[in-house]
Coordinates of C-alpha atoms in Angstrom, one line a residue:
Chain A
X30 CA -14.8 -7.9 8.8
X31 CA -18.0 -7.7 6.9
X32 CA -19.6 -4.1 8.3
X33 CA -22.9 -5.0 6.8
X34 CA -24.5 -7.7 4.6
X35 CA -22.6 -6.4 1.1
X36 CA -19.6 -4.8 1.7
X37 CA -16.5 -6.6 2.9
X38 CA -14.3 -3.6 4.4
X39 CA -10.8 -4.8 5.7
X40 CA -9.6 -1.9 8.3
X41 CA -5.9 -1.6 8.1
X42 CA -4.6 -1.1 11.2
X43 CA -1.0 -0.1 10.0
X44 CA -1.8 2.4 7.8
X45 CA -4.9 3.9 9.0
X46 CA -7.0 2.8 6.0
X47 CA -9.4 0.6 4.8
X48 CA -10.5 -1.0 1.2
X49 CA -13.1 -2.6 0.5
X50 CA -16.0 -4.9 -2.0
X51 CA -19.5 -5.1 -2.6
X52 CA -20.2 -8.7 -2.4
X53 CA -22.8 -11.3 -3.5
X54 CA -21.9 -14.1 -1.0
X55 CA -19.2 -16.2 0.5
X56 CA -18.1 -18.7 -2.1
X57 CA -16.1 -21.3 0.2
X58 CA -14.3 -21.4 2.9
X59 CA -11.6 -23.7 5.2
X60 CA -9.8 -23.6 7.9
X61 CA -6.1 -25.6 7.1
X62 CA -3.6 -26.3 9.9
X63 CA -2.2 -22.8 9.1
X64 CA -4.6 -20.0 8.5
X65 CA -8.6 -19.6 7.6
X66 CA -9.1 -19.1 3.7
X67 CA -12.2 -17.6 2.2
X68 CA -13.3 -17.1 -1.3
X69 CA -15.8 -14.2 -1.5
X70 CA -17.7 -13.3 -4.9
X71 CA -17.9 -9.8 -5.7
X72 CA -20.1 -7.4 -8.0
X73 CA -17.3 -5.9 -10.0
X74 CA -14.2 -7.7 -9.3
X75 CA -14.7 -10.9 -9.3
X76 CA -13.3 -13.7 -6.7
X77 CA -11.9 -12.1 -3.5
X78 CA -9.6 -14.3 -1.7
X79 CA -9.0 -13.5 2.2
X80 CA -6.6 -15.1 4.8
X81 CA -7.2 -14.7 8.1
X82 CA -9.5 -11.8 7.3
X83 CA -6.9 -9.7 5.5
X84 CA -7.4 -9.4 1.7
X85 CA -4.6 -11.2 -0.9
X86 CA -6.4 -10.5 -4.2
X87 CA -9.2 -10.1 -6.7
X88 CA -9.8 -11.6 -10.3
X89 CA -9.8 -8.0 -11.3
X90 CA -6.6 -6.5 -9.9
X91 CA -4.0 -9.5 -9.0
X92 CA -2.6 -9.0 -12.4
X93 CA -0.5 -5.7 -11.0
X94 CA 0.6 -7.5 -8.3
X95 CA 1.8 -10.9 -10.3
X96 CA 3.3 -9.1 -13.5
X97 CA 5.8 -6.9 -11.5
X98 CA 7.0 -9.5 -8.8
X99 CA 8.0 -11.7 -11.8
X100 CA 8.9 -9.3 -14.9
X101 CA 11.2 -7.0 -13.7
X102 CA 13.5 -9.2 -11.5
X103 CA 13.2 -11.5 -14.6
X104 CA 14.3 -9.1 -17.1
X105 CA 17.1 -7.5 -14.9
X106 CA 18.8 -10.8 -14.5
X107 CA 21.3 -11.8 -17.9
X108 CA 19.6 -15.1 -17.9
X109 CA 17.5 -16.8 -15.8
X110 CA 17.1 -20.4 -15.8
X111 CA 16.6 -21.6 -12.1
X112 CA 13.8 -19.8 -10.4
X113 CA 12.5 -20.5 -6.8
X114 CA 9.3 -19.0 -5.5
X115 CA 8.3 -18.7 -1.4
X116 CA 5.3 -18.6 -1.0
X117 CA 2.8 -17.4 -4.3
X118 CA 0.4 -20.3 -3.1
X119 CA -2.3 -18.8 -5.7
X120 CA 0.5 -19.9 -8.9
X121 CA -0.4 -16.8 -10.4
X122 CA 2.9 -15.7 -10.1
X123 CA 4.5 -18.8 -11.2
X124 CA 2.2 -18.4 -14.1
X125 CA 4.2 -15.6 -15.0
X126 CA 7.7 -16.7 -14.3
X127 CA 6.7 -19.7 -17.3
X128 CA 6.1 -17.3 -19.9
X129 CA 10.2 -16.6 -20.0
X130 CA 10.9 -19.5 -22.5
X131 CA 14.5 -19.3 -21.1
X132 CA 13.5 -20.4 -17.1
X133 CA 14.4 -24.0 -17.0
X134 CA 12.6 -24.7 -13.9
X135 CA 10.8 -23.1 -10.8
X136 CA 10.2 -24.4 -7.5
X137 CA 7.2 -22.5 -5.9
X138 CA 7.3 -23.5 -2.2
X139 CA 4.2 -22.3 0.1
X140 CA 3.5 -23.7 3.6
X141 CA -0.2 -23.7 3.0
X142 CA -1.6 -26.3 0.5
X143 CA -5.1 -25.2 0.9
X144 CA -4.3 -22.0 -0.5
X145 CA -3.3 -23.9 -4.3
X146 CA -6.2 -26.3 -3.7
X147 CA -8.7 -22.8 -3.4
X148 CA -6.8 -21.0 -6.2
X149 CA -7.5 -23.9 -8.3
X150 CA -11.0 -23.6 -7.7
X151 CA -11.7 -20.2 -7.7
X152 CA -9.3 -18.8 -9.8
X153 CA -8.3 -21.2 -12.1
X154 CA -6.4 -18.7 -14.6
X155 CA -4.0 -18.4 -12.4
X156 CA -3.4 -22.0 -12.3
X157 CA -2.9 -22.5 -16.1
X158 CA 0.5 -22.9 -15.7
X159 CA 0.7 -25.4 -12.8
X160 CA 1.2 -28.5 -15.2
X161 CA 4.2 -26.9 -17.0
X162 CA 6.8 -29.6 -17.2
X163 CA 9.2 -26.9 -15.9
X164 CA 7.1 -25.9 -12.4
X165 CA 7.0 -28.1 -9.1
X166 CA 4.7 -27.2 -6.5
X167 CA 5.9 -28.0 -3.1
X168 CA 3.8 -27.3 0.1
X169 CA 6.6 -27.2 3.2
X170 CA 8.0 -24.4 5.3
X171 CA 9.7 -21.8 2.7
X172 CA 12.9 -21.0 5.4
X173 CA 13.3 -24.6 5.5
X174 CA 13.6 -24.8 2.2
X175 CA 16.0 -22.3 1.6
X176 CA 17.8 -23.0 4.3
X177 CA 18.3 -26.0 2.8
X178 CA 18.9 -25.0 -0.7
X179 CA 22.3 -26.2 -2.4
X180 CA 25.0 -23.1 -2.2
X181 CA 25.1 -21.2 -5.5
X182 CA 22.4 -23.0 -7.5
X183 CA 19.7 -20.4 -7.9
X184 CA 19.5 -17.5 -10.2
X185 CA 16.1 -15.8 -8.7
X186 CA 14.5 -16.0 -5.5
X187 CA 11.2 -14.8 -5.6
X188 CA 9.8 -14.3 -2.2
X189 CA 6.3 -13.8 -2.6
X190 CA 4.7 -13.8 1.2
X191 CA 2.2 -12.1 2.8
X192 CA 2.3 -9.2 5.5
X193 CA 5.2 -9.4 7.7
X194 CA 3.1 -11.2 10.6
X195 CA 1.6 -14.7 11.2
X196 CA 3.4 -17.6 8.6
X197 CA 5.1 -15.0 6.7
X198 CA 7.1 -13.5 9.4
X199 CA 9.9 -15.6 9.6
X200 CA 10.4 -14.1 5.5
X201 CA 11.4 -10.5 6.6
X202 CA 14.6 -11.0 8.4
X203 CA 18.7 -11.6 8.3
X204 CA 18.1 -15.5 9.1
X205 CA 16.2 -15.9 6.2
X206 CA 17.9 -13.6 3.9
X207 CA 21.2 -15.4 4.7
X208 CA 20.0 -18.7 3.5
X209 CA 18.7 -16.5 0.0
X210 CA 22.1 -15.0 -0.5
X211 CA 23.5 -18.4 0.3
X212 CA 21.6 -20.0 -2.6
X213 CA 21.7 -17.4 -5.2
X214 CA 24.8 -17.3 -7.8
X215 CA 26.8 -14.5 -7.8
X216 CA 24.7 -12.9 -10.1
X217 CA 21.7 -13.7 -8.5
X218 CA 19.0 -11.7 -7.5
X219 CA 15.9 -11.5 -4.6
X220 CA 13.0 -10.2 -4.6
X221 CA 10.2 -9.8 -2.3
X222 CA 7.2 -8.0 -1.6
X223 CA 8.0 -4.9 0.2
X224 CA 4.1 -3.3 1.3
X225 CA 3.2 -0.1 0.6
X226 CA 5.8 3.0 -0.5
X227 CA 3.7 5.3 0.9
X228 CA 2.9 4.8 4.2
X229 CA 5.2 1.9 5.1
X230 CA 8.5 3.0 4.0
X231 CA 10.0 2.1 7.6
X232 CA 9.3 -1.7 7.2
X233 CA 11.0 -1.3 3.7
X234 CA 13.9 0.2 5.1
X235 CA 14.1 -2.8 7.8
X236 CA 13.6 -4.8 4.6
X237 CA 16.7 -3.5 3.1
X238 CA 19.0 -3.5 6.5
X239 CA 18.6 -7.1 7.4
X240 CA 18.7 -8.0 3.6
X241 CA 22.1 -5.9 3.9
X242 CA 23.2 -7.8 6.8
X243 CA 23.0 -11.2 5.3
X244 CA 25.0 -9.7 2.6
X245 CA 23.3 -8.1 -0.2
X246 CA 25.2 -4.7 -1.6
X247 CA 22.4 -3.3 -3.6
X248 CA 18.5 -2.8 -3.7
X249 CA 16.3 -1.2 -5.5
X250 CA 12.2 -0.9 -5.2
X251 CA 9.8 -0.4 -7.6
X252 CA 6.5 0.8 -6.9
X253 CA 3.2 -0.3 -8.9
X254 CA -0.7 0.3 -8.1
X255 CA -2.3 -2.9 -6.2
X256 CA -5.9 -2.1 -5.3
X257 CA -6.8 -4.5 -2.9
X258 CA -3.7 -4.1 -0.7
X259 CA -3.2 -1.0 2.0
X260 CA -2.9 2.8 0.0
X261 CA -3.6 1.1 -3.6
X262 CA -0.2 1.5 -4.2
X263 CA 2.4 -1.7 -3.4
X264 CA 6.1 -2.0 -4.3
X265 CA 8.7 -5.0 -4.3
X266 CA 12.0 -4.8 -3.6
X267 CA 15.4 -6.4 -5.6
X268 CA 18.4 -7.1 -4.0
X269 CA 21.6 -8.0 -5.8
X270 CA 25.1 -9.3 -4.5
X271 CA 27.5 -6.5 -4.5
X272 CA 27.5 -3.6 -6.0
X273 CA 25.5 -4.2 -9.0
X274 CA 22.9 -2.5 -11.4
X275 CA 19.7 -2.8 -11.8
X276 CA 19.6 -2.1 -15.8
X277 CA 17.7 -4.4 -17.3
X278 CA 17.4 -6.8 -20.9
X279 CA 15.5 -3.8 -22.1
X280 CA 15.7 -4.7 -25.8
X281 CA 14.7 -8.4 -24.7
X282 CA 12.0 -6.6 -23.3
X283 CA 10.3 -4.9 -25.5
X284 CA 10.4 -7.8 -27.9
X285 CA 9.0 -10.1 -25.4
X286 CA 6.7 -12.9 -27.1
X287 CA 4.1 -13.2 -24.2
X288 CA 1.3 -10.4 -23.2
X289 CA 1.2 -8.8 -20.1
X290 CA -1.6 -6.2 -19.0
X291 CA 0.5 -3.7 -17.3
X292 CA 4.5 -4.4 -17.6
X293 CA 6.0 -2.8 -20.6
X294 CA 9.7 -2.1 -21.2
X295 CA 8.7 1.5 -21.1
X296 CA 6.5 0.9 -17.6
X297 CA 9.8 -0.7 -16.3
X298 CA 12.0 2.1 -17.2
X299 CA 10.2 4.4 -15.9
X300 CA 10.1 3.0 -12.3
X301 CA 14.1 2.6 -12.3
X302 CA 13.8 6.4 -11.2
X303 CA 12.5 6.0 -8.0
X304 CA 9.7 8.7 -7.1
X305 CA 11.7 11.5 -5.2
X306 CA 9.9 11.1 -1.8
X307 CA 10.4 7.5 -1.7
X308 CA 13.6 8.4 -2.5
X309 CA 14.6 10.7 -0.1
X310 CA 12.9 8.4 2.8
X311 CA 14.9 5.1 1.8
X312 CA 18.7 4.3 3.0
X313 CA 20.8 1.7 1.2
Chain B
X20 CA -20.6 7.4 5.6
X21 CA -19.4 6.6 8.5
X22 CA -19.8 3.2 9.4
X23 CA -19.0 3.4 13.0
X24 CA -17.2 6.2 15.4
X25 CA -13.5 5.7 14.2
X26 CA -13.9 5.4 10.4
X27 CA -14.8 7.1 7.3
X28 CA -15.7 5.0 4.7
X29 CA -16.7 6.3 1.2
X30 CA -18.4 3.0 -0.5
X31 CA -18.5 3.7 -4.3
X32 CA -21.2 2.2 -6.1
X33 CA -19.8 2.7 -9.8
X34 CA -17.0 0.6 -9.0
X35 CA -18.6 -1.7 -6.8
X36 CA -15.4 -0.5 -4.0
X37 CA -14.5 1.0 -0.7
X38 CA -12.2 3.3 0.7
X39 CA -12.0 5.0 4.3
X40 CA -9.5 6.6 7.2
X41 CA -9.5 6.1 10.7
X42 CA -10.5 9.6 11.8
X43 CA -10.1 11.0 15.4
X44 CA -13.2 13.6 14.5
X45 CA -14.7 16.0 12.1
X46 CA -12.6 19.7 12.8
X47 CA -15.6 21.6 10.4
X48 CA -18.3 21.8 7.9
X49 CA -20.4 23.7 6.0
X50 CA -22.9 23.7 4.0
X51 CA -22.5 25.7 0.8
X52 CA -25.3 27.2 -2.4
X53 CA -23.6 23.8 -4.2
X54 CA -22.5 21.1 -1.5
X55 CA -21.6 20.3 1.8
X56 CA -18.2 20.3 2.8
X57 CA -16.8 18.0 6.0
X58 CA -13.3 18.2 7.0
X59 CA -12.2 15.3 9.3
X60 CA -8.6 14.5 11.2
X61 CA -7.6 11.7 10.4
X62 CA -4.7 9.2 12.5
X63 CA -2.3 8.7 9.5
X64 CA -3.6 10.6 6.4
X65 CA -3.7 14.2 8.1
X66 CA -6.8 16.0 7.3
X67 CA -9.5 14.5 5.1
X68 CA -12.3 16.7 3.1
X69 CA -15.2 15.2 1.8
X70 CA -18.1 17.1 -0.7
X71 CA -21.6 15.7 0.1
X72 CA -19.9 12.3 1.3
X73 CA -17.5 11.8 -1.8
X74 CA -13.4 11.6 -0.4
X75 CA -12.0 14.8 -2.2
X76 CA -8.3 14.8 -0.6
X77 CA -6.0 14.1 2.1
X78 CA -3.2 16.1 3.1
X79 CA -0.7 12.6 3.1
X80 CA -1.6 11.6 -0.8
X81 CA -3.2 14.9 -2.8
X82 CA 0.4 15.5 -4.2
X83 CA -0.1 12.5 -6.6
X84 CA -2.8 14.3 -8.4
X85 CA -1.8 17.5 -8.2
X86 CA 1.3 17.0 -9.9
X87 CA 0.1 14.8 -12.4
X88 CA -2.8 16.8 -13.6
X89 CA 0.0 19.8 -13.8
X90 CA 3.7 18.6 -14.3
X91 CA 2.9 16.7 -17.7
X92 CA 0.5 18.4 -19.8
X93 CA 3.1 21.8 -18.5
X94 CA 5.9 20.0 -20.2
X95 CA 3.8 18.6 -23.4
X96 CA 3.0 22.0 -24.4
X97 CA 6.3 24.0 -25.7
X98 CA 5.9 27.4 -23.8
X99 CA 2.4 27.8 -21.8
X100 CA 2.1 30.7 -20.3
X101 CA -1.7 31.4 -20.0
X102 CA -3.2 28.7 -18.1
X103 CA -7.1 28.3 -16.8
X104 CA -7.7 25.6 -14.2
X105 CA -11.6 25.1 -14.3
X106 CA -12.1 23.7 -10.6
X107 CA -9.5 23.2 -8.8
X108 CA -11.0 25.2 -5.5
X109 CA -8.4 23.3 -3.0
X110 CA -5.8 25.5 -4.7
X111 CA -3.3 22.5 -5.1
X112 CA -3.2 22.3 -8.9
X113 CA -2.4 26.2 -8.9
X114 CA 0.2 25.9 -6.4
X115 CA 1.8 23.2 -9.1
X116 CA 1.1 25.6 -12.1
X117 CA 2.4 27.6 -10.5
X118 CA 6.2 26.3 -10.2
X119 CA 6.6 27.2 -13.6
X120 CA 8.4 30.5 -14.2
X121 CA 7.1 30.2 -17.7
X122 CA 4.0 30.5 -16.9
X123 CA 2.5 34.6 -17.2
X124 CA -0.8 33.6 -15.4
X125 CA -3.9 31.4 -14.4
X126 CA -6.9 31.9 -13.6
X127 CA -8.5 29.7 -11.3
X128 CA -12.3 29.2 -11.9
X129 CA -14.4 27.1 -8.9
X130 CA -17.7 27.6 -8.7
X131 CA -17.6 26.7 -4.8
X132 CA -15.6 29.6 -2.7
X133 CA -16.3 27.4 0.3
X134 CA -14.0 25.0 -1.0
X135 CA -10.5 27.5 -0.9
X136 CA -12.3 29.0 2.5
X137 CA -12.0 25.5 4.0
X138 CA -8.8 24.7 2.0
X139 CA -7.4 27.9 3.8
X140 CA -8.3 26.5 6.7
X141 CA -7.1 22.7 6.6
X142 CA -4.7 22.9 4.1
X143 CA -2.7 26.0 4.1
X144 CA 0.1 24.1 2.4
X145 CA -1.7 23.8 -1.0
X146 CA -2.5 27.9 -0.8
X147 CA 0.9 28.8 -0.6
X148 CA 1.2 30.5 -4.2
X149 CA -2.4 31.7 -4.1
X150 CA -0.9 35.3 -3.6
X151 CA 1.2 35.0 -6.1
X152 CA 0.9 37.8 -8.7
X153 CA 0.3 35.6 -12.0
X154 CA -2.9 34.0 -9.8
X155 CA -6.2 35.1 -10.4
X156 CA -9.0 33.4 -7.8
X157 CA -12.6 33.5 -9.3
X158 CA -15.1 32.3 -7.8
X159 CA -18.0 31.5 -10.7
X160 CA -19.5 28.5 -13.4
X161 CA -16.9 27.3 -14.8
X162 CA -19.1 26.2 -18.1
X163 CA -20.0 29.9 -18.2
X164 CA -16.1 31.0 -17.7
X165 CA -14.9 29.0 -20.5
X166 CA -17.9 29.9 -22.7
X167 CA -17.3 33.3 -22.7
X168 CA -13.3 32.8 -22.9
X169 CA -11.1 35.2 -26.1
X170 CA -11.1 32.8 -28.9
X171 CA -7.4 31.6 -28.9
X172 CA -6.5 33.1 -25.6
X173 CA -5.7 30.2 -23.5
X174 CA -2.3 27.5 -23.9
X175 CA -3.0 25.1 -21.4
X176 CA -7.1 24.4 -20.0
X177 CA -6.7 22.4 -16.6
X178 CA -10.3 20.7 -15.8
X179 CA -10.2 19.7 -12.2
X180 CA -13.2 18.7 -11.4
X181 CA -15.5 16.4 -9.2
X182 CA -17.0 13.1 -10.3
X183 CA -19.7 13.6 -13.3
X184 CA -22.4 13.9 -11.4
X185 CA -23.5 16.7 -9.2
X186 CA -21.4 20.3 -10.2
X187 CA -19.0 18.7 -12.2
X188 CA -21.9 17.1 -14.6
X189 CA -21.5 20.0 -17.3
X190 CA -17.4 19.5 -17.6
X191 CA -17.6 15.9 -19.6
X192 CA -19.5 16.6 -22.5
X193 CA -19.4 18.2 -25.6
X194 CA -20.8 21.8 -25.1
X195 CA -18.0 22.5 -22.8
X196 CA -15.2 21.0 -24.9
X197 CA -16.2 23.2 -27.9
X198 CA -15.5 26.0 -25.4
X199 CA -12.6 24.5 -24.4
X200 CA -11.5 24.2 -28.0
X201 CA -12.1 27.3 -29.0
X202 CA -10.8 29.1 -26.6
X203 CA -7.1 27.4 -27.0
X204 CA -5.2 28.5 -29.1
X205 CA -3.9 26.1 -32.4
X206 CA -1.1 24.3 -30.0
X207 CA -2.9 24.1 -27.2
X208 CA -3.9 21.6 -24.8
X209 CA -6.9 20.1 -22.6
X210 CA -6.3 17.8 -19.8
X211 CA -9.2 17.0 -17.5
X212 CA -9.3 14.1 -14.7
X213 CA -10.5 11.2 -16.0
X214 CA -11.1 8.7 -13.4
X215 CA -10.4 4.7 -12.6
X216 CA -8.1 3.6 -15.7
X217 CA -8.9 0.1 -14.4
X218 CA -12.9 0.4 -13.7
X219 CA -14.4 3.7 -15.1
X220 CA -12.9 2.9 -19.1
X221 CA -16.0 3.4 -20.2
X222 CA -16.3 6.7 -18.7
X223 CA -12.6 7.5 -20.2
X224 CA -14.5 6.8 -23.7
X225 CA -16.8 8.8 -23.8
X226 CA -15.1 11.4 -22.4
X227 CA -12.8 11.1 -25.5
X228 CA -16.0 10.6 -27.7
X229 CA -17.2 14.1 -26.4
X230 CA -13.6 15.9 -26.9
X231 CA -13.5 14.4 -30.6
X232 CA -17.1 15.7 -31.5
X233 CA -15.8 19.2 -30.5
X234 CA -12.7 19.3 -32.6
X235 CA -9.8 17.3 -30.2
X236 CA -7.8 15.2 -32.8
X237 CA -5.2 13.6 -30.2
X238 CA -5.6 12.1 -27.2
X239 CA -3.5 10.2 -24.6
X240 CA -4.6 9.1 -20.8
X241 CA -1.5 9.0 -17.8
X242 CA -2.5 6.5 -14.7
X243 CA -0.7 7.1 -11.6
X244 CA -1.3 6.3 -8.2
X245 CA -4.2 8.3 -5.7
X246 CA -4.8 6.0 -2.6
X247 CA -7.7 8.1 -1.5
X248 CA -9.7 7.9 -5.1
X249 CA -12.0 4.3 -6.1
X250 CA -9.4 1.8 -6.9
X251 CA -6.5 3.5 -5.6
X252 CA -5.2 4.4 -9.8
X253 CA -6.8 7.3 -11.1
X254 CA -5.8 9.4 -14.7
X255 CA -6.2 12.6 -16.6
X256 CA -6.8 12.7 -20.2
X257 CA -4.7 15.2 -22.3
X258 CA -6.5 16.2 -26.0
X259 CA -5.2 18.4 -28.1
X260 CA -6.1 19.8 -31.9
X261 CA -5.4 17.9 -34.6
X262 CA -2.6 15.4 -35.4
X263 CA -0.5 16.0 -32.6
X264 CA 2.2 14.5 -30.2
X265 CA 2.3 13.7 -26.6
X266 CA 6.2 14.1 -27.0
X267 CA 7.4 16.8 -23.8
X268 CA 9.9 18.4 -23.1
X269 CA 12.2 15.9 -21.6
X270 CA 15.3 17.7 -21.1
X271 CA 13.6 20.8 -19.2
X272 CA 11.6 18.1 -17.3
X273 CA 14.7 16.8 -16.5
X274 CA 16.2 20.1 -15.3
X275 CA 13.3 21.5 -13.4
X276 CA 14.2 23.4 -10.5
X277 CA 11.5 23.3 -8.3
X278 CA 10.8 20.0 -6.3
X279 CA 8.0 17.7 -6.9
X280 CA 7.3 14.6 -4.7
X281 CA 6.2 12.6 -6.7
X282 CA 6.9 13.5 -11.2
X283 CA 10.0 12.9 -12.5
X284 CA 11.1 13.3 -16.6
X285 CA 11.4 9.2 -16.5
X286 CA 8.0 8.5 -14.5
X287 CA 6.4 10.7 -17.5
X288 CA 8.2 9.0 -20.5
X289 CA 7.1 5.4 -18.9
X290 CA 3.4 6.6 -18.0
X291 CA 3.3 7.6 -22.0
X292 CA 3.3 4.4 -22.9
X293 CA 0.2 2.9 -22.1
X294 CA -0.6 0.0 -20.0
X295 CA -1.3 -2.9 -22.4
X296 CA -4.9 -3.4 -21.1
X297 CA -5.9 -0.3 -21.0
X298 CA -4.9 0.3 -25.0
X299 CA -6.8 -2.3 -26.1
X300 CA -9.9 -0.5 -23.8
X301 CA -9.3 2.9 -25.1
X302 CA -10.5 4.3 -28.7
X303 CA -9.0 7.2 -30.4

């Protein structure tokens, strides 16, 4: 919703909150088979993406988002080679799972085409990666495809979706999370976007009981600032087979070849110790 | 602004972005010598106050700040125990002060004693040390306060203030920092609010350029999350004399026995390493 001429304000229903950007204009949009994309230029953040009116990201702040879906699940895990993102139609975080010289190869699978075809246009950074000999863009139903997903042949399973509602809701339950736990090793690990820490802290507890259903022993969420999505303050959430630890490569990462703008080895120690409401609020 | 019956939204011009609540109504206001002061309800957020339009707190997210601008710099200095906290009316950063039994006693100095009236009012919760016997509740200029300070009096100067515009203006430059220096003594330490670490750098600059021209030596900026501030990631700015260390004091961090919600000893060692982008951003 656009409550005058140069401010797009999305009201969040959920959490009783709203965010918002002075805009210029609207860039480009399209309707695919799926969901209604729009591209939105803004006076301080740059391209604004939007589907179905709700906000996904901004030049400016996606970085958050993108660097801790990929860098901590990557750096908890002994070694990584075979990666598969749901989802993460805008590459960016695909872009970030290439910079681990060890992944061997990634499968980023999102239902929506349009949404690579727009990132492309209007935020080609995060494409940069896209020809990578390693990465394979598919554009089919993400359960499908892990449903379908050889037994025991994935290391990470990155489930980067949007909100729990429309095309991403079939992501957020046991179904799904049995075919995950199905395809990961015994040493693999999940990870998904798990909303805000703050105000939605039921839906990650859901999160965690039907990932706990389909199998999983042991979770752990780790919250980060996101600026564009509900409360500024997002999390994701890894689950591991078992009853395993969520230490991390720490020396590998602080030596890490590749810039980031917000993960640090020191960033991703500190979050291990989850902030004591969040704490006291989660189960599992 | 409210942009229609069942929504407050603050649009920020500096950082070209929006925030707002769904409100259920506006419980009181007044107008005071400085500012006005609106206290709405809010559906999710519990009670909102606003200072001539500007978001000031909610009663769901204030603890981020108030810890943060207390909890650290407390544990960076080796034994405060006479703290001033210049602002600060809502009474939270005192109540966090406060917690330490270290601590021999702060004063409070807020120009504005309509902000602790309404504070009393709206959000008893943050008022609960204000009759504690270490607490001293002045009402007056804060510029003037610290002006007139005892040369080497003070351990620990807490600037919590509004934006730089409006009352706050004479808190961010270097007049008042000289005051501030000389009033602390050889180990002691400034922290002041500091704004958006991912818009307002800039601002954090020259705030640092002002501290530096009145004697500051060391300097080192903690993000964390405040949902109801622009962008969602806010900071303080610690400064202390000469060539000093942000090192704290990890193990009585560690073994604090009061609760926070929020600061923990391993949140504070990762938030001391700064985010990558923001490094290469900052001087000093």
């Amino acid at each position: 919703m656009t409550d005058n001429s140069n401010w797009y304000i999305e009201h969040f229903e959920r959490t009783g909150s709203a965010i918002g950007y002075r805009i210029t204009g609207k860039l480009d949009e399209v309707q695919s088979p799926f969901q209604k994309i729009e591209i939105f230029q803004t006076t301080d953040w740059g391209n604004l993406m939007t589907i179905d009116g709700a906000i996904m990201l901004t030049s400016k702040d996606n970085f958050f988002y993108h660097e801790m879906i990929s860098h901590p699940v990557l750096f908890t895990h002994a070694a990584p080679k075979r990666v598969v993102i749901i989802g993460g139609g805008d590459c960016g975080t695909l872009r970030e799972v290439l910079k681990h010289k060890g992944v061997e190869s990634v499968t980023q699978c999102d239902i929506d085409e349009q949404v690579t075809v727009m990132a492309r246009k209007h935020f080609p950074e995060l494409c940069d990666s896209n020809n990578d000999p390693r990465a394979e863009l598919m554009f089919d139903d993400g359960v499908a495809y892990m449903a379908n997903c050889p037994a025991g042949s994935v290391d990470v399973v990155i489930v980067d979706s949007t909100d729990p509602v429309g095309p991403g809701e079939g992501l957020f339950n046991k179904a799904f999370y049995e075919s995950c736990f199905k395809a990961l090793k015994d040493d693999g690990i999940l990870v998904q976007q798990s909303e805000s820490p703050l105000m939605q802290l039921e839906l990650i507890n859901e999160m965690r009981t039907e990932m706990g259903k389909a199998g999983f022993g042991s979770f752990k969420t780790l919250p980060f600032p996101q600026p564009c999505y509900p409360t500024g303050w997002w999390s994701v959430t890894l689950a591991r087979k078992g009853d395993s630890s969520f230490d991390f490569r720490q020396a590998d990462s602080a030596a890490k070849t590749f810039d980031t703008l917000y993960y640090t080895a020191a960033l991703h120690t500190g979050v291990l110790v989850t902030p004591p409401f969040v704490k006291a609020a989660l189960k599992g």
